[in-house]
XYZ file of C-alpha atoms in Angstrom:
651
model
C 26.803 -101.273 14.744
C 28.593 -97.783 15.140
C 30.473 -97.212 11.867
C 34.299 -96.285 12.429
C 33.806 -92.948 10.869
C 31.144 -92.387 13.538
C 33.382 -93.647 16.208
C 36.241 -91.527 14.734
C 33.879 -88.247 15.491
C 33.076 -89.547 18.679
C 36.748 -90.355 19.769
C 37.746 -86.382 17.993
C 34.516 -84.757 20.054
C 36.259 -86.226 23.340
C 39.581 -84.812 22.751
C 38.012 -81.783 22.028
C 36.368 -82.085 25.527
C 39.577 -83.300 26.955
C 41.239 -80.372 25.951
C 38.364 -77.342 26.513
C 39.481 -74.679 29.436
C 37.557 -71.711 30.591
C 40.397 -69.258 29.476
C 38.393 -66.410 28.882
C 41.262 -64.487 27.165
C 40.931 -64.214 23.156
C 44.003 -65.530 21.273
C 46.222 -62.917 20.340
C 46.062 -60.043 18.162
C 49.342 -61.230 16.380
C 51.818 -64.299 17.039
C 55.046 -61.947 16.097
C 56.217 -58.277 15.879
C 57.026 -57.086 12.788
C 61.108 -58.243 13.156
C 59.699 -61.621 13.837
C 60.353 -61.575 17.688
C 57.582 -62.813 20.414
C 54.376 -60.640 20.495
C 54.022 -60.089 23.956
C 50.556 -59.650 26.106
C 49.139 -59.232 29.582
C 46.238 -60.153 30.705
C 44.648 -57.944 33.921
C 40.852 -58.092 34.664
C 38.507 -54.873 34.921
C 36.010 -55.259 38.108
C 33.529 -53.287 35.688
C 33.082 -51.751 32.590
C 34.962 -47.971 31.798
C 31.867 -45.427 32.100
C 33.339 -43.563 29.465
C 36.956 -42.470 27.359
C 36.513 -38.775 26.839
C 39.183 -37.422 29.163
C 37.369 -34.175 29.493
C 34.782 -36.300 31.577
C 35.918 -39.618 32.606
C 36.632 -39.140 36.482
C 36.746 -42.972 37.824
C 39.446 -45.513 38.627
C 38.334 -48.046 36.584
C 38.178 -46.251 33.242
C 41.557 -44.377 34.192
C 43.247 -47.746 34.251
C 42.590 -47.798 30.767
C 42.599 -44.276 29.558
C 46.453 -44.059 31.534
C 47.417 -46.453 28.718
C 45.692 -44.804 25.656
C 46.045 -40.982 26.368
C 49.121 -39.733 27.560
C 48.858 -36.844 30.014
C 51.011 -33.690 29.801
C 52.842 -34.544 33.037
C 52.589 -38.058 34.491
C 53.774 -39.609 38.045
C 57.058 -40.994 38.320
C 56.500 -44.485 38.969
C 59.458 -44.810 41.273
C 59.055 -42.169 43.596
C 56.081 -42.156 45.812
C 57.597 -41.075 49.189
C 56.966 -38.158 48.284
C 55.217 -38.590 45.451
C 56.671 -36.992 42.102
C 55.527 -35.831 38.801
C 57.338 -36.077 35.204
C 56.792 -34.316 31.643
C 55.417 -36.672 29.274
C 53.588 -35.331 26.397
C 56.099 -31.551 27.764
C 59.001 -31.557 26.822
C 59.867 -30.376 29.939
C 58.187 -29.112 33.132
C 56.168 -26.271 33.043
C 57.841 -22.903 33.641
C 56.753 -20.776 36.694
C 56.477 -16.881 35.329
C 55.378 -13.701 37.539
C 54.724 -10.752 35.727
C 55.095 -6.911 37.376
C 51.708 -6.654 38.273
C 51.814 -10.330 40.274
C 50.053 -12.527 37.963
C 51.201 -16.037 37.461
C 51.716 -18.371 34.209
C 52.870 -21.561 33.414
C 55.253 -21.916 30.083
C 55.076 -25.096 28.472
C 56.416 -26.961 25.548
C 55.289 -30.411 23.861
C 57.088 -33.086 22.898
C 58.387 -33.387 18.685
C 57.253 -37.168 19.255
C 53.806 -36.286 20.543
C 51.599 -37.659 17.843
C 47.743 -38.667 17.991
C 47.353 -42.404 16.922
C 46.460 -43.271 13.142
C 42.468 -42.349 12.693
C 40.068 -42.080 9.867
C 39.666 -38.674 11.464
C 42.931 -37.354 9.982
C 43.357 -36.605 6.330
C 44.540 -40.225 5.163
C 44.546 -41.896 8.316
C 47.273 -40.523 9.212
C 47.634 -39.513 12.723
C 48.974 -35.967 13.311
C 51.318 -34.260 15.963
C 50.121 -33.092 19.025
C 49.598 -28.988 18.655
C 49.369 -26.580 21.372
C 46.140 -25.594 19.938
C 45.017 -28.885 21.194
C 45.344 -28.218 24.479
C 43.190 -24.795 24.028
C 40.173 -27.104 22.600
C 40.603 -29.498 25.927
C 40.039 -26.966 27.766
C 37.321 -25.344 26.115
C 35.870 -28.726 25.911
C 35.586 -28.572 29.488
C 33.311 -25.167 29.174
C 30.895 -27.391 26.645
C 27.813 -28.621 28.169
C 27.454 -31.873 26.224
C 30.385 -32.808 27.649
C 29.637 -32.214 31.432
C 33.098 -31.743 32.610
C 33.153 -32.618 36.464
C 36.549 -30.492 36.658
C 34.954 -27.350 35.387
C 34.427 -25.604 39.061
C 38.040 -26.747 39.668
C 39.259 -24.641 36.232
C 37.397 -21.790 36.965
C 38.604 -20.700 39.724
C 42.284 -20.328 39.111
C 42.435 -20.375 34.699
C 42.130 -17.080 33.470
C 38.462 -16.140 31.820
C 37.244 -19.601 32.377
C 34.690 -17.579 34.606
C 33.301 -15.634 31.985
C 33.212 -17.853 29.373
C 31.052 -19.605 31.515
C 28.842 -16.878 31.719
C 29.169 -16.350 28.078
C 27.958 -20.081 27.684
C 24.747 -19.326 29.546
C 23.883 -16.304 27.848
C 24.114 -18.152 24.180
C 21.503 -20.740 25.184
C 23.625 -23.451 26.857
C 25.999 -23.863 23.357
C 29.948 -23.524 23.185
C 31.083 -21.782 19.837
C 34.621 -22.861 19.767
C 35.934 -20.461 17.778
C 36.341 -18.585 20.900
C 39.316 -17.795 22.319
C 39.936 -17.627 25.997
C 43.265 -16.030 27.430
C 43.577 -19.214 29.988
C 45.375 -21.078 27.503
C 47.512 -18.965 24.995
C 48.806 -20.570 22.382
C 52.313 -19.081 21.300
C 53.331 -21.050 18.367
C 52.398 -24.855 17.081
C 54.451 -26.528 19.697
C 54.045 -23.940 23.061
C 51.538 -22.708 24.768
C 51.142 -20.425 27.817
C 48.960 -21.265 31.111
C 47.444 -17.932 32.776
C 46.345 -17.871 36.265
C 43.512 -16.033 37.920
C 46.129 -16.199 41.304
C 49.053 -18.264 42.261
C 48.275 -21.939 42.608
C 50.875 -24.454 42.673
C 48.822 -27.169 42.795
C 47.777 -26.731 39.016
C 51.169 -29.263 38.462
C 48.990 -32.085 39.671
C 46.151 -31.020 37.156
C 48.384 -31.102 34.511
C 49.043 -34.468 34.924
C 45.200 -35.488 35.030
C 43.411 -36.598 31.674
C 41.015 -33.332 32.294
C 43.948 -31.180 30.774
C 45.056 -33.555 27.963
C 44.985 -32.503 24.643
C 41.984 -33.679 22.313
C 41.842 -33.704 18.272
C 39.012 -31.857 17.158
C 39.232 -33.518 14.165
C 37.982 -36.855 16.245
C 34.985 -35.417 17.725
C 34.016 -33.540 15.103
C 34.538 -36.394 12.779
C 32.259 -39.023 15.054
C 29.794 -36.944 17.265
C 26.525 -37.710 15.835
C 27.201 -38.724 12.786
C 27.408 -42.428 9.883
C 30.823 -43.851 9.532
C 30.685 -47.601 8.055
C 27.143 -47.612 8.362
C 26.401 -46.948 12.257
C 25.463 -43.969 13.571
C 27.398 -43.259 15.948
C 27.021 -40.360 19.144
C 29.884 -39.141 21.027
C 33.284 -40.599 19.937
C 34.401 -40.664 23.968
C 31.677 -42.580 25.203
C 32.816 -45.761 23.786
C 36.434 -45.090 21.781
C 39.119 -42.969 21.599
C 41.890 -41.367 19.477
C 44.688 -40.995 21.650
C 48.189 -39.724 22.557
C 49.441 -42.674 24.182
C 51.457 -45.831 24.169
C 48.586 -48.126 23.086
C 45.324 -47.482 21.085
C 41.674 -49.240 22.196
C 41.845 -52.390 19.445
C 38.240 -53.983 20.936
C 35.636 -52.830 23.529
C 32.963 -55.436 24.172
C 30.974 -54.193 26.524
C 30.659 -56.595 29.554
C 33.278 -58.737 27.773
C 36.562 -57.102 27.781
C 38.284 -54.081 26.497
C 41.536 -54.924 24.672
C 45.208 -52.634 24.074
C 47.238 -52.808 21.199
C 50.959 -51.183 20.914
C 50.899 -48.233 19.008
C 53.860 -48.930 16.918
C 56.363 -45.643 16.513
C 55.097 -44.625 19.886
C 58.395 -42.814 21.787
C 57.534 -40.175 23.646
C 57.743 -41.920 27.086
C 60.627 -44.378 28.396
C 61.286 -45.929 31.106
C 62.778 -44.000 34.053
C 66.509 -43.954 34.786
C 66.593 -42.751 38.764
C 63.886 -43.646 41.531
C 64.666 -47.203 41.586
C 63.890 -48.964 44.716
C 67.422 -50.326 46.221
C 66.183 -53.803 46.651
C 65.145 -53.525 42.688
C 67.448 -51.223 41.530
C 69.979 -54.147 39.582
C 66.789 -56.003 38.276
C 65.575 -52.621 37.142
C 68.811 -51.184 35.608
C 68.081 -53.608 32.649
C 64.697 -51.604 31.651
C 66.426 -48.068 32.252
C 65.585 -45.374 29.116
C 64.390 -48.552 27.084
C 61.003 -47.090 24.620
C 57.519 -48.037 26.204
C 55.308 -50.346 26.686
C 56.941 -53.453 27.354
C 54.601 -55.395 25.840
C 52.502 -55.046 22.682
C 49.165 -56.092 24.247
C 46.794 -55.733 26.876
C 43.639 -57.978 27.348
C 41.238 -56.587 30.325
C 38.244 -59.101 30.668
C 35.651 -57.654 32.340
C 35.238 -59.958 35.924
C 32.908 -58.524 37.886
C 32.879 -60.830 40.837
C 35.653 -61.733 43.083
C 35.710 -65.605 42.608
C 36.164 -66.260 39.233
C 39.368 -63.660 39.886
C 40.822 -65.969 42.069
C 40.116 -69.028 39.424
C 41.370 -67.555 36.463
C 44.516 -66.163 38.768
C 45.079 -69.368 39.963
C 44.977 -71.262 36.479
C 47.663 -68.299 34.789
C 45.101 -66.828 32.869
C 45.494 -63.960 34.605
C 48.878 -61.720 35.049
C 48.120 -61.297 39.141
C 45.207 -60.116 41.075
C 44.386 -58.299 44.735
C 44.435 -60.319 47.439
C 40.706 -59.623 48.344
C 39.212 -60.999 51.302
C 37.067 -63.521 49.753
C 40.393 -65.204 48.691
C 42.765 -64.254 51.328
C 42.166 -67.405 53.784
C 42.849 -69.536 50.215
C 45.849 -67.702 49.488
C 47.650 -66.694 52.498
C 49.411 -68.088 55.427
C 49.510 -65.360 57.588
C 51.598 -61.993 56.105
C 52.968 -64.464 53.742
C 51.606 -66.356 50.223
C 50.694 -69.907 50.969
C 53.200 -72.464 50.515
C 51.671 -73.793 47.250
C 51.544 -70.513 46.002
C 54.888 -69.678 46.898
C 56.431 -72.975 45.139
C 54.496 -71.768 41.805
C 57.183 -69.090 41.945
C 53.891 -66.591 42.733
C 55.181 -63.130 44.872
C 53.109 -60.704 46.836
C 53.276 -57.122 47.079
C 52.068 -54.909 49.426
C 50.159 -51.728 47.937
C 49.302 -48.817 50.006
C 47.281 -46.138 48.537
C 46.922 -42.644 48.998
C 43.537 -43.404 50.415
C 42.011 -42.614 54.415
C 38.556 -43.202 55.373
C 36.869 -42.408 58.348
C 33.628 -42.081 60.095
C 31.772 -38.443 59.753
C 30.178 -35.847 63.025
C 27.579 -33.947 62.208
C 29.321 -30.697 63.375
C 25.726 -29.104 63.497
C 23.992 -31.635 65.340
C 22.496 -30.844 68.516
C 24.136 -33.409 70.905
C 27.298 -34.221 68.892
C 28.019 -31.091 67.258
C 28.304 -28.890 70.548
C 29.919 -31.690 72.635
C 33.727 -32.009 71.843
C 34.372 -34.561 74.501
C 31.880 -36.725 73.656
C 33.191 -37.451 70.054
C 36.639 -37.913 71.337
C 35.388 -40.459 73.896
C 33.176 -41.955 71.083
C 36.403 -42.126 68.326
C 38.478 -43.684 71.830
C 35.840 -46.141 71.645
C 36.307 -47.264 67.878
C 38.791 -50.337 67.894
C 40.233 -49.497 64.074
C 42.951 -52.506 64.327
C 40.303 -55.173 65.494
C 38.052 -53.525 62.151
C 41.156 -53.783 60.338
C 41.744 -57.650 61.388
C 38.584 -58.350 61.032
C 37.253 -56.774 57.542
C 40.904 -56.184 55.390
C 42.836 -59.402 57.317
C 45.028 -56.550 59.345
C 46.459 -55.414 55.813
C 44.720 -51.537 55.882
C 47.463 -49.966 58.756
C 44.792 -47.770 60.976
C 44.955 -44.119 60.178
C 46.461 -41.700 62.841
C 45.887 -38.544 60.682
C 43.816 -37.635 57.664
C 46.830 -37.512 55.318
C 47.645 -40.732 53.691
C 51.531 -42.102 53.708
C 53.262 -40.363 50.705
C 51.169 -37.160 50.778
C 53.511 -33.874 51.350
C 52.910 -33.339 54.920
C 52.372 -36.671 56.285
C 53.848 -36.785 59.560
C 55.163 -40.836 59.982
C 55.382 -40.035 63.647
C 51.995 -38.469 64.279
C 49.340 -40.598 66.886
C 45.779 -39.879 66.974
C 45.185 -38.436 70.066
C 41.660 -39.953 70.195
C 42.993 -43.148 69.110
C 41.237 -46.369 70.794
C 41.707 -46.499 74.559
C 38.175 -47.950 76.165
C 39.695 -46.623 79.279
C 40.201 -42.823 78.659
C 36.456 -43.078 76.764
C 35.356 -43.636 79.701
C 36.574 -41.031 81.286
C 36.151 -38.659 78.686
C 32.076 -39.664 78.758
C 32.217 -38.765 82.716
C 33.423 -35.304 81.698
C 30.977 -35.046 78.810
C 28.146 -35.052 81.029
C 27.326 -38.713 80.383
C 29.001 -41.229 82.765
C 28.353 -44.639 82.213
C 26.280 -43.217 78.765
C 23.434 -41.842 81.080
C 22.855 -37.867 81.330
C 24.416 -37.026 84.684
C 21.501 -34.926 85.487
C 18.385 -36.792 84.065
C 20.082 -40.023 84.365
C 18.589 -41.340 81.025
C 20.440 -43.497 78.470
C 21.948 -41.222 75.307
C 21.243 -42.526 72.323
C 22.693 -42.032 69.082
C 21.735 -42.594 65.899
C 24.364 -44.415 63.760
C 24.042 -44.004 59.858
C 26.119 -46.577 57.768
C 25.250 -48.585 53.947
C 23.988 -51.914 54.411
C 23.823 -53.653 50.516
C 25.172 -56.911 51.515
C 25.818 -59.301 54.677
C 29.240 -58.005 55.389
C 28.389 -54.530 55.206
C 25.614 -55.576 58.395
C 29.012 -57.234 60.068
C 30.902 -54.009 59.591
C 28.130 -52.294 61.309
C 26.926 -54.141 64.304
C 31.097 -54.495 64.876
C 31.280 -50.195 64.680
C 27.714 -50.737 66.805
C 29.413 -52.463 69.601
C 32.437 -50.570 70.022
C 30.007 -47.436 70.543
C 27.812 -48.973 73.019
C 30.900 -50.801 75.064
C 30.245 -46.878 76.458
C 26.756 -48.044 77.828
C 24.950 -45.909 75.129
C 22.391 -47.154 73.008
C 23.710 -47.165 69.005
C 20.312 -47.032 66.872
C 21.599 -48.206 63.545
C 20.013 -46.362 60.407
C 20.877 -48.911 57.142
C 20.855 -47.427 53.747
C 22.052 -47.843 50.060
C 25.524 -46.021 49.466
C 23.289 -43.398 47.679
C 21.102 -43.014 50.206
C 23.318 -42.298 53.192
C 25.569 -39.992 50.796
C 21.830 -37.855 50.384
C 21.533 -38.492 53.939
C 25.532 -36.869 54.456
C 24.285 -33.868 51.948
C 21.527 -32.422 53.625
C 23.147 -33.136 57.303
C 20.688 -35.423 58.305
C 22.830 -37.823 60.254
C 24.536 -37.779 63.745
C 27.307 -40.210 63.065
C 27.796 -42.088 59.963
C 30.132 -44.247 58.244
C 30.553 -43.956 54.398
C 33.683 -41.261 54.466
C 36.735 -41.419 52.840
C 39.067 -39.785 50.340
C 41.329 -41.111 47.448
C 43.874 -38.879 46.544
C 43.027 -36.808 43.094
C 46.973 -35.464 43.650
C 49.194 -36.036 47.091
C 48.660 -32.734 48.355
C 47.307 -31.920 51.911
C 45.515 -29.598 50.077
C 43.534 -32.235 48.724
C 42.379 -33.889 52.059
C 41.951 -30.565 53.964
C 39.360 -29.194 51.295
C 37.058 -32.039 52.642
C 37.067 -29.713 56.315
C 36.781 -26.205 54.359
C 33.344 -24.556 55.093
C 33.033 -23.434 51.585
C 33.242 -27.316 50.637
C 30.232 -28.010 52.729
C 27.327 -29.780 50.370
C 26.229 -29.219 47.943
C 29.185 -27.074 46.948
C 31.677 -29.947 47.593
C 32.165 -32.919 50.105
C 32.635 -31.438 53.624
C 30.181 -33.706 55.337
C 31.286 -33.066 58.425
C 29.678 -29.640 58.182
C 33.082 -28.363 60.012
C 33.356 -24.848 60.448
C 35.882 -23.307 61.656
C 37.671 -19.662 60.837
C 40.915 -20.110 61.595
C 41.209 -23.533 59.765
C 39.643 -21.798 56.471
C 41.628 -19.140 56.838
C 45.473 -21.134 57.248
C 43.620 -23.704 54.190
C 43.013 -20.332 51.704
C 46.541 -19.634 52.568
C 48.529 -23.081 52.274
C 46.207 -24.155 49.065
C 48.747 -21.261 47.369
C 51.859 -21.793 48.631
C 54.765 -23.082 47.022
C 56.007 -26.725 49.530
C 58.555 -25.381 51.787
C 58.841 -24.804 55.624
C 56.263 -22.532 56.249
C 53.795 -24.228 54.261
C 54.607 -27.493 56.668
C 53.955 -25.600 59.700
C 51.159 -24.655 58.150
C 50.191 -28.250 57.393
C 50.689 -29.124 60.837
C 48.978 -26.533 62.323
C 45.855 -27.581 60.546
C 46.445 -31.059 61.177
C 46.607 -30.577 65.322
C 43.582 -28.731 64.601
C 41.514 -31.403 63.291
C 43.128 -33.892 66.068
C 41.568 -31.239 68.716
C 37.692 -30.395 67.268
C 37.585 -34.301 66.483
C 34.858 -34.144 63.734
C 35.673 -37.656 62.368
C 36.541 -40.953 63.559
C 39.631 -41.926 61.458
C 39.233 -45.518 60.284
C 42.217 -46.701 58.371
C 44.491 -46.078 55.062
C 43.484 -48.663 52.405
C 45.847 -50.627 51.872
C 45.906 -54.495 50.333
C 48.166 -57.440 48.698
C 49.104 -58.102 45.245
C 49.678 -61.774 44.140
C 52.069 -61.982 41.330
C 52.834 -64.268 38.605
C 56.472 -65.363 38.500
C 56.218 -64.643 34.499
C 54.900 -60.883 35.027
C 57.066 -59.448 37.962
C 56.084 -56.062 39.180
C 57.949 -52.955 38.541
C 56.664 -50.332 40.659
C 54.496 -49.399 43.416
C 52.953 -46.226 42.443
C 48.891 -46.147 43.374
C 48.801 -42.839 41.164
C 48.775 -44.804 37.939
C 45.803 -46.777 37.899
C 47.565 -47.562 34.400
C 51.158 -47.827 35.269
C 51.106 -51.530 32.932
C 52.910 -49.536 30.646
C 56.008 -50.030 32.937
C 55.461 -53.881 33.268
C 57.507 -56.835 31.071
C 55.695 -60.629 30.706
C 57.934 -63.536 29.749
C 55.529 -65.538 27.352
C 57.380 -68.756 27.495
C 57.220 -69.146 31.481
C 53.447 -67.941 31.354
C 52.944 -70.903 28.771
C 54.739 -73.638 30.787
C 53.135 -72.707 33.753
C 50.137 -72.597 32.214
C 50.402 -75.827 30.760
C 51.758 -76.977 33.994
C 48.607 -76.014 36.365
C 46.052 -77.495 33.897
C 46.399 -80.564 33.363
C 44.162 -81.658 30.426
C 41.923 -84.463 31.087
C 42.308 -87.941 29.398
C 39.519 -90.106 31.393
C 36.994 -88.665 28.477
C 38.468 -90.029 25.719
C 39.438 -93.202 27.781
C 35.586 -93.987 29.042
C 34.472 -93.244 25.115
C 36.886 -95.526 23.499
C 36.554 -98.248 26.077
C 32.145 -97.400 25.681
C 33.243 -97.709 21.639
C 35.202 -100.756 21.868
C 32.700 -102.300 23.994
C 29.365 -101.390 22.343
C 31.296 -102.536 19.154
C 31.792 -105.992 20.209
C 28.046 -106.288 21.338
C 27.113 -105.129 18.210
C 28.493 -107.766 16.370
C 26.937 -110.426 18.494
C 23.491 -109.080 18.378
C 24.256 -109.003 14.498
C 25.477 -112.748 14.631
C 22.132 -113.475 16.255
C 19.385 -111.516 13.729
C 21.427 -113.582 10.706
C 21.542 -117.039 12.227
């Protein structure tokens, strides 16, 4: 016979079943603040983990939605404003100060911030973190010249910051090694709290670079305190490659790799707040409520690490997530055409629409044989492409097609602009019949052209996506040979121009400048000195991009921009594609305050109501009682048998 303390453990086991979830969130750092009010978190998954948290190096999306959070910048985007887009001091006091000296050079004037302080460290004489010193900014940016580091923003630097050239010579000559007690006139530091920016030539663009992590200050303390060497028994390499002692509104409090990476609130932190202006007029009374309050809004931020797209959706669906793009593996689940599903929408659940500053296309080899030398031929090939069927078909008609290579909210961006070469099977028909090949045969040999179409090919979808670009091509009665590679294949392939036509292109704004985008069409840019695949080359384009990449924004500049834009529109050297572009589901309890695709790590701007997340939760997962139902009955029942087979052993 069971004994009743046995059945008690049996009974307690199936409650515990009864009431086991897969929340894969940790509990908590803390229950309450320090005043005894709620502790509030978020919880936001990572689709992989950060590659690295030295800001000197760490050029990727995924690790900037977490470096955003821990490092301020010395400007930062306006959340509000993203039509144009717009950039604010943060760890400045204010915005940088133009300066022209008599002989025509340029400089930047900049102050920091009383309240910019690096967080608490072992690094710092008692633990005590320190204010952030103009000096600081001198060692980023020598940091940047240092080849341990292997800044990917160093070409960038050196050609408009002031000896950054010859340092880099100086670098070379001393065996590969950065003393850094050298000083370089780039950054001159005039007292603790200001420093001075001096240009090799005018280039207004170096706003946007200011508010990049590249150009962040660093502690040396920090890395000199971790890089190579024992703290509580591990050795430990480079600081930046898995921590971080930062400027900004949260510090790293966990990093498990392939886990989850988790924020804490830096308490004292005030050097950011919440904007006052910029509010969107359909927010603007909801938002009024937030205006010049101190950041974050909450005081923690869990990021599990989810690397596939299902168990998104799950954990979204259950509230143990804060929201989550509306990808296309759970868009039939989730929506009823532009809108959230019913049951979605009765949880209270919004959507938003992001659009970022994104356009991707398909690339001409301008220096192929057939394509390269025949203009009307790629325009009756990008007539050909059917971008809003691709869009349907592959983002659900959320990516709006592209009708220019400048993304909505980049200065310049013409709303009214139409791709000339935009899809019309019609006029690509005609415009094969003047490129010599009418019905796709050569008009005088009367053979079938063939082209040889270059695209990646790593999953099923990606072979959709093709034979769909595959069809729209040969719809001209040409033959499309398709060439299937890995992503880092076909971007060797796109380096060494050996392609015809390929898919794979795109850009994501590093700042909303024209600038930016046109770079990718500059012949200097052409591999393996930067990303002009395309192998365009044309004088009259480099020559209007050398002079707009300097210019302050004004009229000429956009007739400038324009120019160059109708330009591109007439050589045709890409196919555009479309702007990426996707929905946001929201939880009711976590309500979105902004829009802007510039911060990967905008959470700072975002409240959570805990109590609503918690009934909600509790709402949507139901615990299960059958287990401890089928046990007790299984108990009650094997008891009662096991008191008649005991009756019959002692008769």
């Amino acid at each position: 016979m069971i004994s009743p303390r046995r059945a008690l453990a049996l009974i307690l086991g199936a409650a515990l079943l009864a009431g086991c979830d897969n929340d894969p969130n940790p509990a908590p750092l803390h229950k309450t603040r320090a005043d005894g009010s709620p502790w509030l978190a978020r919880y936001s998954g990572l689709p992989e983990d950060p590659r690295s948290f030295d800001p000197q190096y760490m050029y990727d999306s995924v690790t900037r939605r977490v470096m955003e959070l821990v490092y301020d910048t010395l400007l930062e985007y306006h959340p509000m404003k993203t039509d144009p887009y717009e950039v604010r001091p943060a760890l400045l006091e204010g915005m940088p100060e133009k300066e022209v000296s008599a002989d025509g050079k340029v400089s930047y004037l900049c102050r920091l911030k009383t309240t910019a302080r690096f967080h608490n460290d072992p690094c710092f004489p008692g633990g005590k973190g320190r204010q952030v010193r103009a000096e600081d900014v001198h060692y980023a940016f020598l940091r940047m010249l240092d080849p341990k580091v292997e800044s990917p923003f160093l070409s960038v630097f050196a050609d408009f910051i002031e000896g950054m050239t010859e340092l880099q010579e100086k670098v070379k000559q001393n065996q590969e090694t950065l003393d850094y007690s050298w000083q370089f006139p780039g950054v001159e530091v005039v007292d603790e709290r200001t420093f001075r920016l001096h240009l090799t030539k005018p280039y207004p663009l170096v706003i946007y670079w200011l508010a990049m992590h590249c150009s962040t200050p660093v502690a040396h303390e920090a890395v000199e305190y971790y890089d190579g060497k024992s703290h509580d028994g591990k050795m430990r390499g480079d600081f930046h490659a898995f921590s971080a002692v930062g400027t900004g509104p949260f510090r790293i409090a966990e990093y498990v790799p392939r886990q989850r990476v988790r924020l804490e609130r830096v308490e004292g932190y005030e050097t950011t707040t919440f904007p006052t202006d910029g509010f969107p007029p359909d927010k603007a009374a909801w938002l009024q409520q937030f205006a010049g309050k101190a950041l974050p809004l909450v005081d923690e931020i869990n990021m599990p690490i989810l690397r596939e797209t299902i168990p998104v959706f799950i954990l979204t669906r259950q509230g143990y997530l804060d929201g989550m793009a509306v990808n296309k593996d759970a868009f039939a689940a989730m929506m009823s055409g532009t809108q959230l599903a019913p049951k979605y929408r009765d949880r209270g659940m919004t959507l938003e629409l992001e659009i970022e500053p994104a356009t991707f296309w398909m690339s001409f080899n301008m220096e192929d044989p057939v394509l390269g030398k025949n203009q009307k031929l790629r325009q009756a090939l990008s007539c050909a492409y059917d971008n809003k069927t691709y869009s349907q078909i592959f983002y659900s008609g959320v990516a709006p097609t592209a009708e220019q290579i400048l993304p909505p909210g980049t200065i310049g961006f013409d709303p009214i602009w139409k791709n000339p070469w935009g899809y019309d099977l019609k006029k690509a028909q005609q415009l094969m019949r003047d490129a010599g090949y009418p019905e796709g045969r050569n008009k005088t040999t009367g053979e079938q052209l063939e082209l040889r179409f270059t695209t990646v090919a790593s999953s099923g979808e990606d072979r959709q996506r093709a034979e769909f670009e595959q069809s729209c091509f040969e719809a001209l009665g040409i033959k499309v040979r398709v060439e299937e590679l890995t992503f880092a294949r076909l971007m060797d392939k796109l380096n060494r121009s050996d392609f015809q036509l390929a898919s794979g292109s795109g850009w994501s704004a590093d700042y909303p400048d024209p600038e930016n985008f046109f770079a990718l069409f500059y012949s200097k840019n052409m591999p393996p000195n930067g990303s002009n695949h395309c192998h365009y080359n044309r004088p009259d384009f480099d020559a209007l991009y050398e002079k707009m990449a300097i210019m302050e924004n004004g009229p000429e500049r956009d007739a400038i921009i324009k120019q160059m834009n109708q330009m591109l529109a007439d050589d045709c050297p890409m196919i555009l594609g479309f702007i990426k572009a996707y929905y946001s589901a929201v939880q009711p309890w976590s309500p979105r305050t902004h829009h802007n695709l510039m911060l990967e790590g905008g959470m700072k701007y975002l409240p959570v109501d805990p109590i609503l997340r918690e009934q909600k939760r509790a709402e949507w997962n139901h615990k299960p009682m059958w287990p401890i139902a089928i046990l007790i009955g299984a108990l009650a029942g094997g008891s009662i048998y096991a008191r008649r087979w005991n009756r019959r052993i002692n008769a």
